[in-house]
C-alpha cells in the first residue's frame, strides 16, 4: 500500500495523506541551523546542537504522535483547520506534502480556501523560513483569522524537559510589532536569543502558552483560536510560545502571502543590551530584513535548490532501473548529507539529548559523504581526531557544539580507533590531499600535546595491535561495532547501562569482527604509508595484518562461517557450539570484504552460510537463532525480544557488508539481490508493513522471529546510508576512488547490459559508459579514456581538463 509517490523530476516525495503509518519527516538545513519537519508540520528547530541550542519543543512518545511543530490555524467562521491537518485534525478537502531536498511544501484546502506552506532553511542564514500562501478559490469574499504558533524550548532540551522548578520561573520575552524575541537566560550567561516574526502587521499576539492554549486545553483546541483573538500576553516564567494573529479578507481568486521567520541571533558579549533589560536587536533586524517579501523568500528557496543540484551533480547514474536511479542520484546521497550533519543525534527516534556525534558513526558517515563536500569531510576528520586519547583509544561520542568527548559514556569501544583510519583513507582516496596527515590534532581536546594526524592513525593501528586476547584476536572492550554485544559488562540491575557497567576492557573477550577490520583498514593504512614513502612502517603494518588474517582463518573459523567473538570465559559466540546465536552477519561481511578466506574458499562458505542461515525476504538478519532469554554474559543483545534490533533483527547497516563481500567474490547478481532487499525505494508498495519513509533507509527492520516481520524503525540517521551508497557506487557500479586514481571495477547482475554515469573526481567530471553486452557479472575487458585505451583498471587523475570520456567494456 502506498501513501504517496516519487516525483523524480522535482526530486520530491509526494505524500497524499496526513495519516502515514508513522510521521514521515524531512530535514531542513545544510550547515548549522536545522529543523525536523514532518508531513503534518511537526518537529523542531535547533542551532548546531540539538540538545544545547534547541529553539522549539517536540514531544516524543506522545499521544497523538508528532506533537508540537510549527502550526498555522485558519479560523473560517466556526471551522478551524490546519494546512497540515495537525493538530486540530479537521478533515481536509485536499492534502499534499512534498518533501524536497532541504525544503517541504504542505498544501491543504477546506471549504474553498487553500493554504500552501513552504518551509526551508536558507543556505546562509540561521533560521527557518515559512512561506504561507492563502488563496480564496471560491466565488465570494471570505473573512478569516490566521494564527501562527510555536512553543519555545528553554535552550537546553534535557534541562527544559526536567528542571521545572527552575524553568517555570526563568522564561522571558520581548515583543516589538510583529516580532517576538525569546530571551530566556540572555541577561546572564547566554549571548543568543531566538526571534519569531512575520512580515506584516499583526492584529494580536501571545507569548504565554496558558493564555494562547488555555490552561487545560491542548494545541488541538487552543483557547485563543476558538475565541477568535489573541490576548497580547507577555510571558513571565511558565511556558513560552510565539503566536501571531492576522485578520484577513480575501476577494474571490485573491491570494495573500505571509513570510514567517524563526531564527537564532547572537550578539557580542559587550553589546548585548541597548538599555537595561532591552536586548540588542540589530542581529535580528539584519536577519529579518532578508525575508520581508515573497520575492526574497523565493530567491532564497531557489538558491537552496541550486545548492542541492550542484551537490548531486557529483555522482549521477543512468540505468534501465528508474528506482535505482532515483535512489543513487537523489535520496541516498541526500540521506548521506543529512546523516553527516546530524550523526545519530536528532530524529523522530533520537531525541537529540543524548548521543551527540559518534566517533565510529561519524567516521563511517564520511564514506558516503566525502565526495559531496570534501572540505567539510576534512574538518570532520580533524574534529574526530582531536577527541582521541594518547594511547590510541577514543571517546565513543562528542558534542558537536563543544567538539569535546562525552565523559559520561567515555571510551572502551575497541573498534572505534580503526574507523579513524577508514574515514581518513576515504578522504585521501577522494582528494589526494596528503597535507591532512600533517595537521596537528589534540589528544582529549588538549592542544598542548597535539601531534600530526598521521601519528593518530598510527596510534589507532597500534592500539588494536597491542590489545589482543588469548586467541590473538583483538580485545572487544565494552563493545565493538555492535554496541549491544557487551561481553565484559555483566549488567544485572534494572536501569544499569549495558555498555558502561562492569570492568569495560576485560582481559579475555575478543572480537573476530575487529580482526576483520584490522585486516581491511590495516591494508588501507599500509597503502597510505607506501604512498608517502614510509615503506619500512608499511612493511611492519602488513606483517601484523598478515598474522591477523591467519588468526581469523584458524582461531576465528567455525567450519562453515566466521565466529563472532569469544566471551569473557573464552567461549565462542556465533558458533555451532552455541545453543542460540550460532551465526552472526558482521564477521562474514567484514572478513570477506577484507579478503580473508578468499583464496582458501572459506569466504565462499561463509557467504553461502549467510544465504542459508540468515537470509529472509526482507533482508539478512543479524544472527540466528534468536536469543530467547537474557544472557548476562552477552548483554543488551539478548535483552530484546526475538526478531527486534540486534537480536535477530534485520540491521540495515550491515546488510551492505554482505553485498560488498559478494562483489569481492564476483557475485554481481547476489550482491544486487542483497542490496535491494533493504532499499527503501523498492519497498514503497509495502509501506503499510515497512511503515518508515520509503525515500530513506531505516536502521532496523523486524526479523523473521518478530510478530511484525518487515516493520522498519529508526529511520534517517543510520550508518546504512553511507554504507549503501558506498556499496552501490563503488562495489556494484564499480567506480572506486583510489590513492592512484579512479578504479573501474563493476560487479553487476548479468542482465544489466550497461549504464552511464558522471562521477566528479578531484575536480574533473568523468563521463563513464559501461557496456555489458557480454552479460558478465564481473571483469573488465577494455577501458578507453578520451578514445585511448589504458592498461589496467585505474585511470590516472587528469589535471589539464575538466571533462573526461571513459568507455568500459565488461567481459
XYZ file of C-alpha atoms in Angstrom, residues 1-17 20 24 39 95-100 105 322-323 326 330-331 680-681 683-685 687 693-696:
42
model
C 0.000 0.000 0.000
C 1.313 3.446 -0.938
C 0.821 6.722 0.905
C 2.352 8.838 -1.841
C 4.665 8.712 -4.833
C 8.043 9.887 -6.097
C 8.338 12.932 -8.318
C 11.786 12.403 -9.793
C 11.765 15.493 -11.989
C 11.313 17.739 -8.952
C 13.356 15.488 -6.677
C 10.464 15.242 -4.215
C 8.446 12.612 -2.431
C 4.758 13.468 -2.559
C 2.686 12.313 0.422
C -1.023 12.236 -0.321
C -2.466 11.630 3.142
C 1.032 7.979 7.274
C 7.332 10.873 7.630
C 4.359 15.640 6.825
C -3.986 17.488 1.295
C -0.489 17.074 -0.085
C 3.003 17.197 1.382
C 6.042 17.431 -0.869
C 9.337 16.643 0.818
C 12.184 18.001 -1.284
C 5.679 22.064 0.961
C 14.367 4.000 -12.619
C 14.111 3.084 -8.930
C 16.303 7.839 -8.038
C 18.745 11.741 -5.167
C 17.687 10.097 -1.957
C 13.511 1.844 0.662
C 12.592 2.755 -2.919
C 9.702 -1.169 -0.524
C 7.295 1.676 -1.321
C 4.461 -0.705 -2.250
C 4.603 0.895 3.231
C 9.665 6.612 4.963
C 10.033 4.991 1.521
C 12.611 7.563 0.489
C 15.257 6.931 3.177
